[in-house]
PDB file of C-alpha atoms and ligand atoms in Angstrom:
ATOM      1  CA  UNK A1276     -49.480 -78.147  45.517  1.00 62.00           C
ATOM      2  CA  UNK A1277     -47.791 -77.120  42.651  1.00 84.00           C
ATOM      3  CA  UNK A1278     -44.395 -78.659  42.059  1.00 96.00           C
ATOM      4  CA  UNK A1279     -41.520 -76.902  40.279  1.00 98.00           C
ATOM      5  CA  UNK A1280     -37.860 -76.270  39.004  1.00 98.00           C
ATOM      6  CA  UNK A1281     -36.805 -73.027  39.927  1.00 98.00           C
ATOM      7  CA  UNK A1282     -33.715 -71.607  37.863  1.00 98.00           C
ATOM      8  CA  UNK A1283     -31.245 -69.740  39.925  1.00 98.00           C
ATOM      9  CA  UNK A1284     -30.387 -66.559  37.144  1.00 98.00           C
ATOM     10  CA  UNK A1285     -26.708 -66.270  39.379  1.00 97.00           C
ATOM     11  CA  UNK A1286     -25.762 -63.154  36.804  1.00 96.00           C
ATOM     12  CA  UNK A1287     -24.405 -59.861  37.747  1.00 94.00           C
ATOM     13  CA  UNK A1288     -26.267 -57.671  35.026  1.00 97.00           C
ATOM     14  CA  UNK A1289     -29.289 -57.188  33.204  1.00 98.00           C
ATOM     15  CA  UNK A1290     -27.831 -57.823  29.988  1.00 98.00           C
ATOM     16  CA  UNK A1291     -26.717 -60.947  31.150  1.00 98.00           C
ATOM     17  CA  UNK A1292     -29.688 -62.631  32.465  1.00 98.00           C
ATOM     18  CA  UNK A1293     -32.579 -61.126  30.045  1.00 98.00           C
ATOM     19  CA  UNK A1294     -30.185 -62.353  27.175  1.00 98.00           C
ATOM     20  CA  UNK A1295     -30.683 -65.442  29.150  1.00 98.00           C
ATOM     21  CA  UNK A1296     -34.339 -65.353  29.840  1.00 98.00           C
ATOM     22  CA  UNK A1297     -34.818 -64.592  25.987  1.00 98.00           C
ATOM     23  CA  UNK A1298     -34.020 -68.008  24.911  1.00 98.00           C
ATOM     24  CA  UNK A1299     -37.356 -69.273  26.748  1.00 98.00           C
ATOM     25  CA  UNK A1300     -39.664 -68.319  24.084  1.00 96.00           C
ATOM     26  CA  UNK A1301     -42.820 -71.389  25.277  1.00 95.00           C
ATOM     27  CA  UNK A1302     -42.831 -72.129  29.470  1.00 95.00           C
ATOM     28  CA  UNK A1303     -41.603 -69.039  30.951  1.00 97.00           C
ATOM     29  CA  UNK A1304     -39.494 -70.289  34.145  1.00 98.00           C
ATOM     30  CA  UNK A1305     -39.632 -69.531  38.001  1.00 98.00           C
ATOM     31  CA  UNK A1306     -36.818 -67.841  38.137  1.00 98.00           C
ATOM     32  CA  UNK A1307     -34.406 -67.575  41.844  1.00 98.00           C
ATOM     33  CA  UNK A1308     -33.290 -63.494  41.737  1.00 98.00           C
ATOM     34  CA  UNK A1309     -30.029 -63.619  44.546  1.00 97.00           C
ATOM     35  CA  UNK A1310     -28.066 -60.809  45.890  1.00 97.00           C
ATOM     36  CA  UNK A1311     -25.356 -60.690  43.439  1.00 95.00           C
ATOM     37  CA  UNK A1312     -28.171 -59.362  40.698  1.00 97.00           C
ATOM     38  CA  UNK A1313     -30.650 -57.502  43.216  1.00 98.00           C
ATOM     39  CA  UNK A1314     -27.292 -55.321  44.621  1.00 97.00           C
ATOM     40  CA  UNK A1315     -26.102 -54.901  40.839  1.00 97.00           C
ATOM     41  CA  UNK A1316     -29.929 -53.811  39.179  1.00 98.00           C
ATOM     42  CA  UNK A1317     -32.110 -52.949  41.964  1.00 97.00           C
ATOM     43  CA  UNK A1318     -35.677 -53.690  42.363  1.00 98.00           C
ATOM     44  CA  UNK A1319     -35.934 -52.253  38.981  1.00 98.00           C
ATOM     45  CA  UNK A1320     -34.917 -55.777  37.403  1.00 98.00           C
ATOM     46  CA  UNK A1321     -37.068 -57.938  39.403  1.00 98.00           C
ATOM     47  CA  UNK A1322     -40.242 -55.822  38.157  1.00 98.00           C
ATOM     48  CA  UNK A1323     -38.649 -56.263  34.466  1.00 98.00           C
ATOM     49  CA  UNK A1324     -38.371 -59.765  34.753  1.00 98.00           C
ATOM     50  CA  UNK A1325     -42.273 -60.525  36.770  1.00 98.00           C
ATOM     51  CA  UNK A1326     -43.577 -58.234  33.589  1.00 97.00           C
ATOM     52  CA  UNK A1327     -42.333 -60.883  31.521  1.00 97.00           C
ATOM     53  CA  UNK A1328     -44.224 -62.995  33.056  1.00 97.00           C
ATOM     54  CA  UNK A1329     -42.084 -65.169  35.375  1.00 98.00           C
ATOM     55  CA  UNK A1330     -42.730 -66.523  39.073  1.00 98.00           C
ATOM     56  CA  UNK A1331     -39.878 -64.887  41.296  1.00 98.00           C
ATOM     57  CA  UNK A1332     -38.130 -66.507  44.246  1.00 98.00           C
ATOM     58  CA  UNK A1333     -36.517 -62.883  45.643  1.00 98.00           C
ATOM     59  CA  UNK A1334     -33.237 -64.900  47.586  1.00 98.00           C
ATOM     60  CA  UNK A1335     -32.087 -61.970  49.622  1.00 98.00           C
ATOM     61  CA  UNK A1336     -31.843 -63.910  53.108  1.00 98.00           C
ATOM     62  CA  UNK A1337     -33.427 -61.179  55.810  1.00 98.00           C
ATOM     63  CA  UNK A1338     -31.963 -61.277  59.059  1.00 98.00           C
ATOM     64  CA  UNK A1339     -32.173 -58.153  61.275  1.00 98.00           C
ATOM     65  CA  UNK A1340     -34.264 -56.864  64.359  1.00 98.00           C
ATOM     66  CA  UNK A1341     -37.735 -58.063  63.870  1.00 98.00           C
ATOM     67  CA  UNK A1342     -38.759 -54.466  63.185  1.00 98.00           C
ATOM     68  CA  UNK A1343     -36.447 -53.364  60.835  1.00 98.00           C
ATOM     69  CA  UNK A1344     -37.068 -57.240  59.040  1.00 98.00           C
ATOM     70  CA  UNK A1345     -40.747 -56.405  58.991  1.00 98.00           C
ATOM     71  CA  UNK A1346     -40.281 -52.984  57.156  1.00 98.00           C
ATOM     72  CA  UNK A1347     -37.893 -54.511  54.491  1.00 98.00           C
ATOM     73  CA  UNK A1348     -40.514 -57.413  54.116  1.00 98.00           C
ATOM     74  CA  UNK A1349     -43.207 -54.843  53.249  1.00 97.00           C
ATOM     75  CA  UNK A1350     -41.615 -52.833  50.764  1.00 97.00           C
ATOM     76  CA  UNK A1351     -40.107 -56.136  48.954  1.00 97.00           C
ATOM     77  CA  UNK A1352     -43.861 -57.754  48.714  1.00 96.00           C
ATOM     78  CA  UNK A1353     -44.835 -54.533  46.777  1.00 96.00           C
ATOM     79  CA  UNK A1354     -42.339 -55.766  44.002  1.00 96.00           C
ATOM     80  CA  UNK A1355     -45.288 -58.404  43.519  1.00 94.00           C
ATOM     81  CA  UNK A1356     -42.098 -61.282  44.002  1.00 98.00           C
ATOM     82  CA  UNK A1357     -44.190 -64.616  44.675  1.00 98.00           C
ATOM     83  CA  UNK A1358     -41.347 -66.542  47.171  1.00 98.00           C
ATOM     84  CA  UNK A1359     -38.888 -64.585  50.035  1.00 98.00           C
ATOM     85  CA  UNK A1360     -36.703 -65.972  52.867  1.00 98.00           C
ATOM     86  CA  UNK A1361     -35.142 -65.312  56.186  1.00 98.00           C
ATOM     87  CA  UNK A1362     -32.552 -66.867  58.019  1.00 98.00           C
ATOM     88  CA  UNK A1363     -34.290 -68.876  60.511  1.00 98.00           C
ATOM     89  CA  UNK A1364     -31.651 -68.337  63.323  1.00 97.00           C
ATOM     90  CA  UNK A1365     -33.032 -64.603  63.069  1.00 97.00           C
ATOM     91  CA  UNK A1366     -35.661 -66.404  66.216  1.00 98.00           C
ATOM     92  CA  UNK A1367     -39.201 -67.013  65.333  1.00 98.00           C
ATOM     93  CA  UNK A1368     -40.426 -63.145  66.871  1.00 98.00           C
ATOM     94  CA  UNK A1369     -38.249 -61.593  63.220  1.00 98.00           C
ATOM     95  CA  UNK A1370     -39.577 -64.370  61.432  1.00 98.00           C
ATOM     96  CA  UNK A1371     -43.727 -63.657  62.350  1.00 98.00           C
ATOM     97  CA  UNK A1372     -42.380 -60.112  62.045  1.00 98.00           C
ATOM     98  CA  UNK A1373     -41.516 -60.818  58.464  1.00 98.00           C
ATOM     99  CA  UNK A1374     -44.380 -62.367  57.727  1.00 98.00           C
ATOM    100  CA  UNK A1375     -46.465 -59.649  58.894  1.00 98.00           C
ATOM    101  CA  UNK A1376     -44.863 -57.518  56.686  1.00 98.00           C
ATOM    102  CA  UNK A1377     -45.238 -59.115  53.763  1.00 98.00           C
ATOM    103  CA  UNK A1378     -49.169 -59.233  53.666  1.00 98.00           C
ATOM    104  CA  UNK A1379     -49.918 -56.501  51.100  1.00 97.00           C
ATOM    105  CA  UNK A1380     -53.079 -54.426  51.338  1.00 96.00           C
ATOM    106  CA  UNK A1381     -55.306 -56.677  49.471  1.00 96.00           C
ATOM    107  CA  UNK A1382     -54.698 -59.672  51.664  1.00 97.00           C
ATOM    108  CA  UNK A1383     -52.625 -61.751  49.399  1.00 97.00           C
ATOM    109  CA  UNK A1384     -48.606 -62.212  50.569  1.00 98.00           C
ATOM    110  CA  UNK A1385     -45.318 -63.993  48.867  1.00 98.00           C
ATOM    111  CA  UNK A1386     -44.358 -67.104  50.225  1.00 98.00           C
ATOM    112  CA  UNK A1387     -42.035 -66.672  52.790  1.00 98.00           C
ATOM    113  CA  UNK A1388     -39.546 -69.540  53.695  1.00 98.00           C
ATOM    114  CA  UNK A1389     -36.873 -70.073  56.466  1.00 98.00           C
ATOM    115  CA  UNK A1390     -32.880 -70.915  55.478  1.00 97.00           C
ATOM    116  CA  UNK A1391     -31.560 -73.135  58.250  1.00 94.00           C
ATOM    117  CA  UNK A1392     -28.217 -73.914  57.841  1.00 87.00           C
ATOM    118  CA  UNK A1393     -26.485 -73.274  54.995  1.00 86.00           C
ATOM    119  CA  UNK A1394     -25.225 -76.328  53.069  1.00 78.00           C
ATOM    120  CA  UNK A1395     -21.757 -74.620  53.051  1.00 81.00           C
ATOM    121  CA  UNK A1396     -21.239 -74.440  56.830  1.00 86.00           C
ATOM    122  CA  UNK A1397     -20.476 -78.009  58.551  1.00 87.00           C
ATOM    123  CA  UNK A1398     -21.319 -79.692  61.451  1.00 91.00           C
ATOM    124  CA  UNK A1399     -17.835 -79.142  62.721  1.00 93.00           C
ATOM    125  CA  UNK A1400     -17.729 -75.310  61.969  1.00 93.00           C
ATOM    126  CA  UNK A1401     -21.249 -75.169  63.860  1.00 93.00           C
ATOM    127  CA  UNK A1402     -20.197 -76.474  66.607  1.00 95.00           C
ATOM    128  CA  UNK A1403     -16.942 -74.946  67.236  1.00 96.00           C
ATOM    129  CA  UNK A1404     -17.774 -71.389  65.690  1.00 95.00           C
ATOM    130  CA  UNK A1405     -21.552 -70.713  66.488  1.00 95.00           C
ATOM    131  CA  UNK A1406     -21.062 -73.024  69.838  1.00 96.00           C
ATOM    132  CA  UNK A1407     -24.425 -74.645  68.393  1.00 95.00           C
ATOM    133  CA  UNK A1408     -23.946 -78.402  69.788  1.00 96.00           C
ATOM    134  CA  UNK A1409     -26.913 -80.380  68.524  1.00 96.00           C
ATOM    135  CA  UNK A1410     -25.829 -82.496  65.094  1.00 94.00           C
ATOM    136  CA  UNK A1411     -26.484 -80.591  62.055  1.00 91.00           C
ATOM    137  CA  UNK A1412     -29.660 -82.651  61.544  1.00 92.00           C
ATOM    138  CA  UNK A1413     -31.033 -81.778  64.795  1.00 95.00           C
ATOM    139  CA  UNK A1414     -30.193 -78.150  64.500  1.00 95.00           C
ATOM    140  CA  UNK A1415     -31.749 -78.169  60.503  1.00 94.00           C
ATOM    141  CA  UNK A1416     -35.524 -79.972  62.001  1.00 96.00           C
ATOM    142  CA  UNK A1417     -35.395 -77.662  65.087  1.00 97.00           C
ATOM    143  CA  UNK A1418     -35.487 -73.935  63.139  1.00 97.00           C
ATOM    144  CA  UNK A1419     -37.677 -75.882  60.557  1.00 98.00           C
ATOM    145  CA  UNK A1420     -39.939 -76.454  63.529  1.00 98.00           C
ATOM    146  CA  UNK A1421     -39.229 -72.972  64.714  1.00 98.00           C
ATOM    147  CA  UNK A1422     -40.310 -71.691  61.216  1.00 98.00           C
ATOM    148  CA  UNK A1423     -43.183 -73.350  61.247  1.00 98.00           C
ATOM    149  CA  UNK A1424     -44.321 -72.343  64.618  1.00 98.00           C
ATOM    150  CA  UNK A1425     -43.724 -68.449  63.134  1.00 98.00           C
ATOM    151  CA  UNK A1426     -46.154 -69.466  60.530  1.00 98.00           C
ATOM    152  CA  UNK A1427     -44.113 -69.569  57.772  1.00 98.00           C
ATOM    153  CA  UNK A1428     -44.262 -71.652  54.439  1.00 98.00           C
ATOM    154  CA  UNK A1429     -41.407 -73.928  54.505  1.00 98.00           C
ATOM    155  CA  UNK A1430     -37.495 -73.870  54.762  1.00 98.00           C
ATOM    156  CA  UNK A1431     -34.870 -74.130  52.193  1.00 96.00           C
ATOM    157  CA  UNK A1432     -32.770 -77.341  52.534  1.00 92.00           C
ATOM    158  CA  UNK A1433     -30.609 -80.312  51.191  1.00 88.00           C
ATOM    159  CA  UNK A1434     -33.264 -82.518  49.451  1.00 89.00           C
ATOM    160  CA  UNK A1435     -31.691 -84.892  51.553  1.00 88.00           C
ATOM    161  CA  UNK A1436     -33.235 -83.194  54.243  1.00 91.00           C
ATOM    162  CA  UNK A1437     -36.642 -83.196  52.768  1.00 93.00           C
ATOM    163  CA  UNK A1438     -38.030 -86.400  54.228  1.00 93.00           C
ATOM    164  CA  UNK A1439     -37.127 -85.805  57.176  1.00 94.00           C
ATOM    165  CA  UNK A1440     -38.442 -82.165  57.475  1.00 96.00           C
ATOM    166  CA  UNK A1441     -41.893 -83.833  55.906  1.00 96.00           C
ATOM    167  CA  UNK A1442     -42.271 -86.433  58.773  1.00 96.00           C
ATOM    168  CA  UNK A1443     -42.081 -84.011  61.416  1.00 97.00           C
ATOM    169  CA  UNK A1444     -43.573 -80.467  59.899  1.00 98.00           C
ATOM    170  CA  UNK A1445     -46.350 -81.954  57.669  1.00 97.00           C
ATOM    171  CA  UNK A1446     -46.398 -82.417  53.490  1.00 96.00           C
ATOM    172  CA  UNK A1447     -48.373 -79.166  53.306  1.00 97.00           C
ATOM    173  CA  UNK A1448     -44.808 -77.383  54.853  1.00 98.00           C
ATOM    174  CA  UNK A1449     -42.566 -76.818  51.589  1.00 98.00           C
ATOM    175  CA  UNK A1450     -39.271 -78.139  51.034  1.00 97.00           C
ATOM    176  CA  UNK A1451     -37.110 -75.570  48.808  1.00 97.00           C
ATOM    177  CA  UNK A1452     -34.182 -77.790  47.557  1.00 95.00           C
ATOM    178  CA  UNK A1453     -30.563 -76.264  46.131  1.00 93.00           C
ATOM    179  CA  UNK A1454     -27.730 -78.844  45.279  1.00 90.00           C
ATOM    180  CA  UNK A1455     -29.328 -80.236  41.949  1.00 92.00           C
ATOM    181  CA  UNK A1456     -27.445 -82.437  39.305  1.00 94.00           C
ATOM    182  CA  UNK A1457     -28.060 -84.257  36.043  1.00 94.00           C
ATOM    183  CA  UNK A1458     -26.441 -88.056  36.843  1.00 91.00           C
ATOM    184  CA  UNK A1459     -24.124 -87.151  33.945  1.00 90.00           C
ATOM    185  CA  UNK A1460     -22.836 -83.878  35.141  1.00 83.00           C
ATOM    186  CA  UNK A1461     -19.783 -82.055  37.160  1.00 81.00           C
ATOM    187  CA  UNK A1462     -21.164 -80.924  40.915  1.00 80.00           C
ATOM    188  CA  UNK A1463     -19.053 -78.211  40.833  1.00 80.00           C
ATOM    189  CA  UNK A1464     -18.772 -76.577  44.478  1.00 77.00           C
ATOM    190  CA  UNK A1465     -21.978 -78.775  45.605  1.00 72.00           C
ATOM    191  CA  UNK A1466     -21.503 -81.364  48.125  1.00 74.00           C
ATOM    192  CA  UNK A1467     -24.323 -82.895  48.911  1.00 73.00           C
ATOM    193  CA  UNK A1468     -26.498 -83.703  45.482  1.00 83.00           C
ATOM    194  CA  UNK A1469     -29.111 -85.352  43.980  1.00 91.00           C
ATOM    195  CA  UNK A1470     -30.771 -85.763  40.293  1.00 95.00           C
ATOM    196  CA  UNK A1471     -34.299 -83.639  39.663  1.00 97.00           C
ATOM    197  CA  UNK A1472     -36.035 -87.544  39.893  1.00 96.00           C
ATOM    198  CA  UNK A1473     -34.388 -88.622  43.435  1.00 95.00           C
ATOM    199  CA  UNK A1474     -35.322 -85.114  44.594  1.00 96.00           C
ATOM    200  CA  UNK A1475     -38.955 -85.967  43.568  1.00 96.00           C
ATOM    201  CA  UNK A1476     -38.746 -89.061  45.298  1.00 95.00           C
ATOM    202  CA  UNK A1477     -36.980 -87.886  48.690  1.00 94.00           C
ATOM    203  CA  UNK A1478     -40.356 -85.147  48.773  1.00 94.00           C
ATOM    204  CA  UNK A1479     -38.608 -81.810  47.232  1.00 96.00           C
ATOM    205  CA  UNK A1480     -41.424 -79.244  46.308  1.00 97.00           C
ATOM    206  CA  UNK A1481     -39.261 -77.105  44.293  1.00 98.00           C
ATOM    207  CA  UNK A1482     -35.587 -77.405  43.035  1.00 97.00           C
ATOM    208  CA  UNK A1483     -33.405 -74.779  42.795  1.00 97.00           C
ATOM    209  CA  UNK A1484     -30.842 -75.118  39.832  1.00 97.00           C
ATOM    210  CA  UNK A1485     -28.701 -73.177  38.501  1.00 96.00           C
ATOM    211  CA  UNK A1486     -25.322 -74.078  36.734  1.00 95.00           C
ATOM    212  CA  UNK A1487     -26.839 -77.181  35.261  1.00 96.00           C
ATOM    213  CA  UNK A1488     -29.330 -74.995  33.742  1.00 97.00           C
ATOM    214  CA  UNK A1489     -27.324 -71.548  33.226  1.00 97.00           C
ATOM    215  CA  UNK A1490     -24.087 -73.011  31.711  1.00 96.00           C
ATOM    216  CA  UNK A1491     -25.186 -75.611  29.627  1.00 96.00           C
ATOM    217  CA  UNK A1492     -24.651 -75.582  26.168  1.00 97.00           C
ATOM    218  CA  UNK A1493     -28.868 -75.816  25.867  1.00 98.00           C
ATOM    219  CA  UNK A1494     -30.530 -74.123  28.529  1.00 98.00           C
ATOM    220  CA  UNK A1495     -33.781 -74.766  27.236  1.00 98.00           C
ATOM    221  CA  UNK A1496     -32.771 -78.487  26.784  1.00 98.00           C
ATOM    222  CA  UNK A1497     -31.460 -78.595  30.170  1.00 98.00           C
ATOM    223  CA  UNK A1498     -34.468 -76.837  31.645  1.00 98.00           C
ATOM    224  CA  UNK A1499     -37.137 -79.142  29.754  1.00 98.00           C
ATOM    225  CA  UNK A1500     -34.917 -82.262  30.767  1.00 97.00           C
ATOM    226  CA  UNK A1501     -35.116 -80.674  35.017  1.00 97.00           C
ATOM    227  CA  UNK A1502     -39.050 -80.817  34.679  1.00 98.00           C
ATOM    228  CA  UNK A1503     -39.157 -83.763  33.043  1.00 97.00           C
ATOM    229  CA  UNK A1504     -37.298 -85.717  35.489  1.00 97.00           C
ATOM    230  CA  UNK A1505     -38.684 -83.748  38.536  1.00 97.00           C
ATOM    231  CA  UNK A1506     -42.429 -83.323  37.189  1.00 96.00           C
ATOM    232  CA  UNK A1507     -43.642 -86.935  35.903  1.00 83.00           C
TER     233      UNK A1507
HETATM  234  O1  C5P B2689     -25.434 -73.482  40.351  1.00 86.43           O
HETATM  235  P1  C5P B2689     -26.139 -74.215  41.462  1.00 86.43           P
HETATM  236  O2  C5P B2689     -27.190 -75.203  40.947  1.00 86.43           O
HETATM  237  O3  C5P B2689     -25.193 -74.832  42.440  1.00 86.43           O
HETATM  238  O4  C5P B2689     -26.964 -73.062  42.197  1.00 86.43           O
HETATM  239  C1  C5P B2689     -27.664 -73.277  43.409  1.00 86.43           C
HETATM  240  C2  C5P B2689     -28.273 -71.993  43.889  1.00 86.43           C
HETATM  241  O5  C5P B2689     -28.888 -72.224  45.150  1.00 86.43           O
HETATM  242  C3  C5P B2689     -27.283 -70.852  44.093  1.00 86.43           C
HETATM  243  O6  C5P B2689     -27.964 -69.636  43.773  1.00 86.43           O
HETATM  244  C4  C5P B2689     -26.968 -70.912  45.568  1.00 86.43           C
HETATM  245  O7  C5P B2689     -26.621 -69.660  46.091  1.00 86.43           O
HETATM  246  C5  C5P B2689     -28.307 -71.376  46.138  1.00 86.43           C
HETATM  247  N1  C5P B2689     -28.234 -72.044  47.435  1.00 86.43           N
HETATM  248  C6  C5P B2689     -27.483 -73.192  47.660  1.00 86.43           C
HETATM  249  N2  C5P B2689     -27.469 -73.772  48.910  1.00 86.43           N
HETATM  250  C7  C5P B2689     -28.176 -73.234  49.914  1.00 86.43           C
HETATM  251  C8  C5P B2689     -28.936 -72.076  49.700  1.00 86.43           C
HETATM  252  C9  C5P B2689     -28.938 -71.507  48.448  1.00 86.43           C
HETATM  253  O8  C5P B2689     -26.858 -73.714  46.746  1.00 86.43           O
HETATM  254  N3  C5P B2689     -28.180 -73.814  51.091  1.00 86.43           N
END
C-alpha cells in the first residue's frame, strides 16, 4: 500500500494556494482540498489543481440522508478527486450509500474514508452534549468498525489511534492521520501530536499536514523533510 504525506492547502483563494503549489517544481504533492477553498473556488479549482498533476484528498465531510449523500458522492467522483469522507455518525446505510455513489461508470471509485470523532470535540463534551457514553476510544473503534462494515476504506484519526484501529479492522483498513509535528516545532491549536517517524511507527498510512508544511519558511524543505521521516 502506498504510504504518503498529504499537505492540507488550508487557503481561501486560488491565488493563494497555486502560488503555493508552484514552488513544487520535482514530486508533485497529494494535496488535502477542505471546505474553506472548495466554498471559495468551486469544483473549478480542484480540476485545476488534479490537471497539474496532484493526488486530491476532497475533505468536505458528507453527512446527510443516505440519498441525498449518495447524489453528492456521484457528482464529486466525476471531479476525478482520488480520496473523500463522511462523517461516520451519518450510520453505516449513508455511508454504503456514499459509496455507491462514488463508483463512476467505468468501475473505478475515490477512496472513501469515515471521520469519527473529531480531535476537537472531547470525551467530556461527547458525553454531556451528544449523550454518547462509551469513552472516546470506544466510540472512535466502534464507527471505525461501523465504517468498515459499510465497506469503506478507512477512517480519519489521531495517529494515536492508529494501532489500535489496525488490531481490530485489519492493516489493509487505512489510517488517515491529522495532528502532525516536526519535534522542533510550535503545535499550534493541535493537541494530540506526533512527528512524521512516530506516526510511521504507531501504523499511519497517510499524514495530513498542513501548517508545518504551509507556513514554513521552506515548504519544499519542510515537505521533503515530512517524507523523509514518514517514508524510510
Ligand atoms: O495545520 P495542521 O497540520 O494542523 O492541519 C491539519 C489539517 O487536518 C487541517 O486541514 C484540519 O482541518 C484537518 N483535520 C484535523 N483533525 C481532524 C480532521 C481534520 O486537524 N480530526
Amino acid at each position: 500500500m502506498a504510504k504518503d504525506v498529504i499537505i492540507a492547502c488550508d487557503f481561501s483563494s486560488r491565488a493563494e494556494v497555486l502560488g503555493f503549489l508552484d514552488k513544487f517544481t520535482e514530486r508533485k504533492p497529494f494535496v488535502k482540498i477542505g471546505m474553506e477553498l472548495f466554498y471559495a473556488e468551486g469544483p473549478e479549482i480542484v480540476r485545476e489543481i488534479k490537471a497539474r498533476g496532484h493526488k486530491i484528498f476532497l475533505d468536505l465531510k458528507l453527512h446527510d440522508i443516505p440519498n441525498t449523500v449518495k447524489k453528492a458522492m456521484s457528482v464529486l467522483s466525476g471531479l476525478d478527486i482520488d480520496m473523500c469522507n463522511v462523517h461516520a455518525s451519518g450510520t453505516s446505510a449513508m455511508m454504503s450509500a456514499a459509496l455507491e455513489g462514488l463508483v463512476r461508470p467505468d468501475g473505478t471509485r475515490p477512496l472513501l474514508i469515515a471521520v469519527t470523532q473529531l480531535t476537537s470535540t472531547s470525551e467530556e463534551r461527547m458525553q454531556k452534549e451528544l449523550l454518547i457514553k462509551s469513552s472516546l476510544e470506544e466510540t472512535v473503534l466502534h464507527y471505525a468498525q461501523n465504517a468498515k462494515g459499510a465497506g469503506l476504506d478507512g477512517i480519519v484519526c489521531s495517529p494515536l489511534e492508529s494501532g489500535m484501529v489496525k488490531k481490530h479492522c485489519g492493516e489493509a483498513f487505512l489510517t488517515i492521520t491529522p495532528g502532525v509535528r516536526f519535534a522542533d516545532s510550535k503545535s499550534d491549536d493541535q493537541v494530540r501530536i506526533t512527528t512524521p517517524s512516530k506516526a510511521r511507527e504507531l501504523g499511519s498510512d497517510y499524514i495530513v499536514v498542513g501548517r508545518p508544511i504551509t507556513e514554513a519558511e521552506d515548504p519544499v524543505e519542510a515537505y521533503k523533510r515530512c517524507l523523509n521521516e514518514f517514508l524510510v
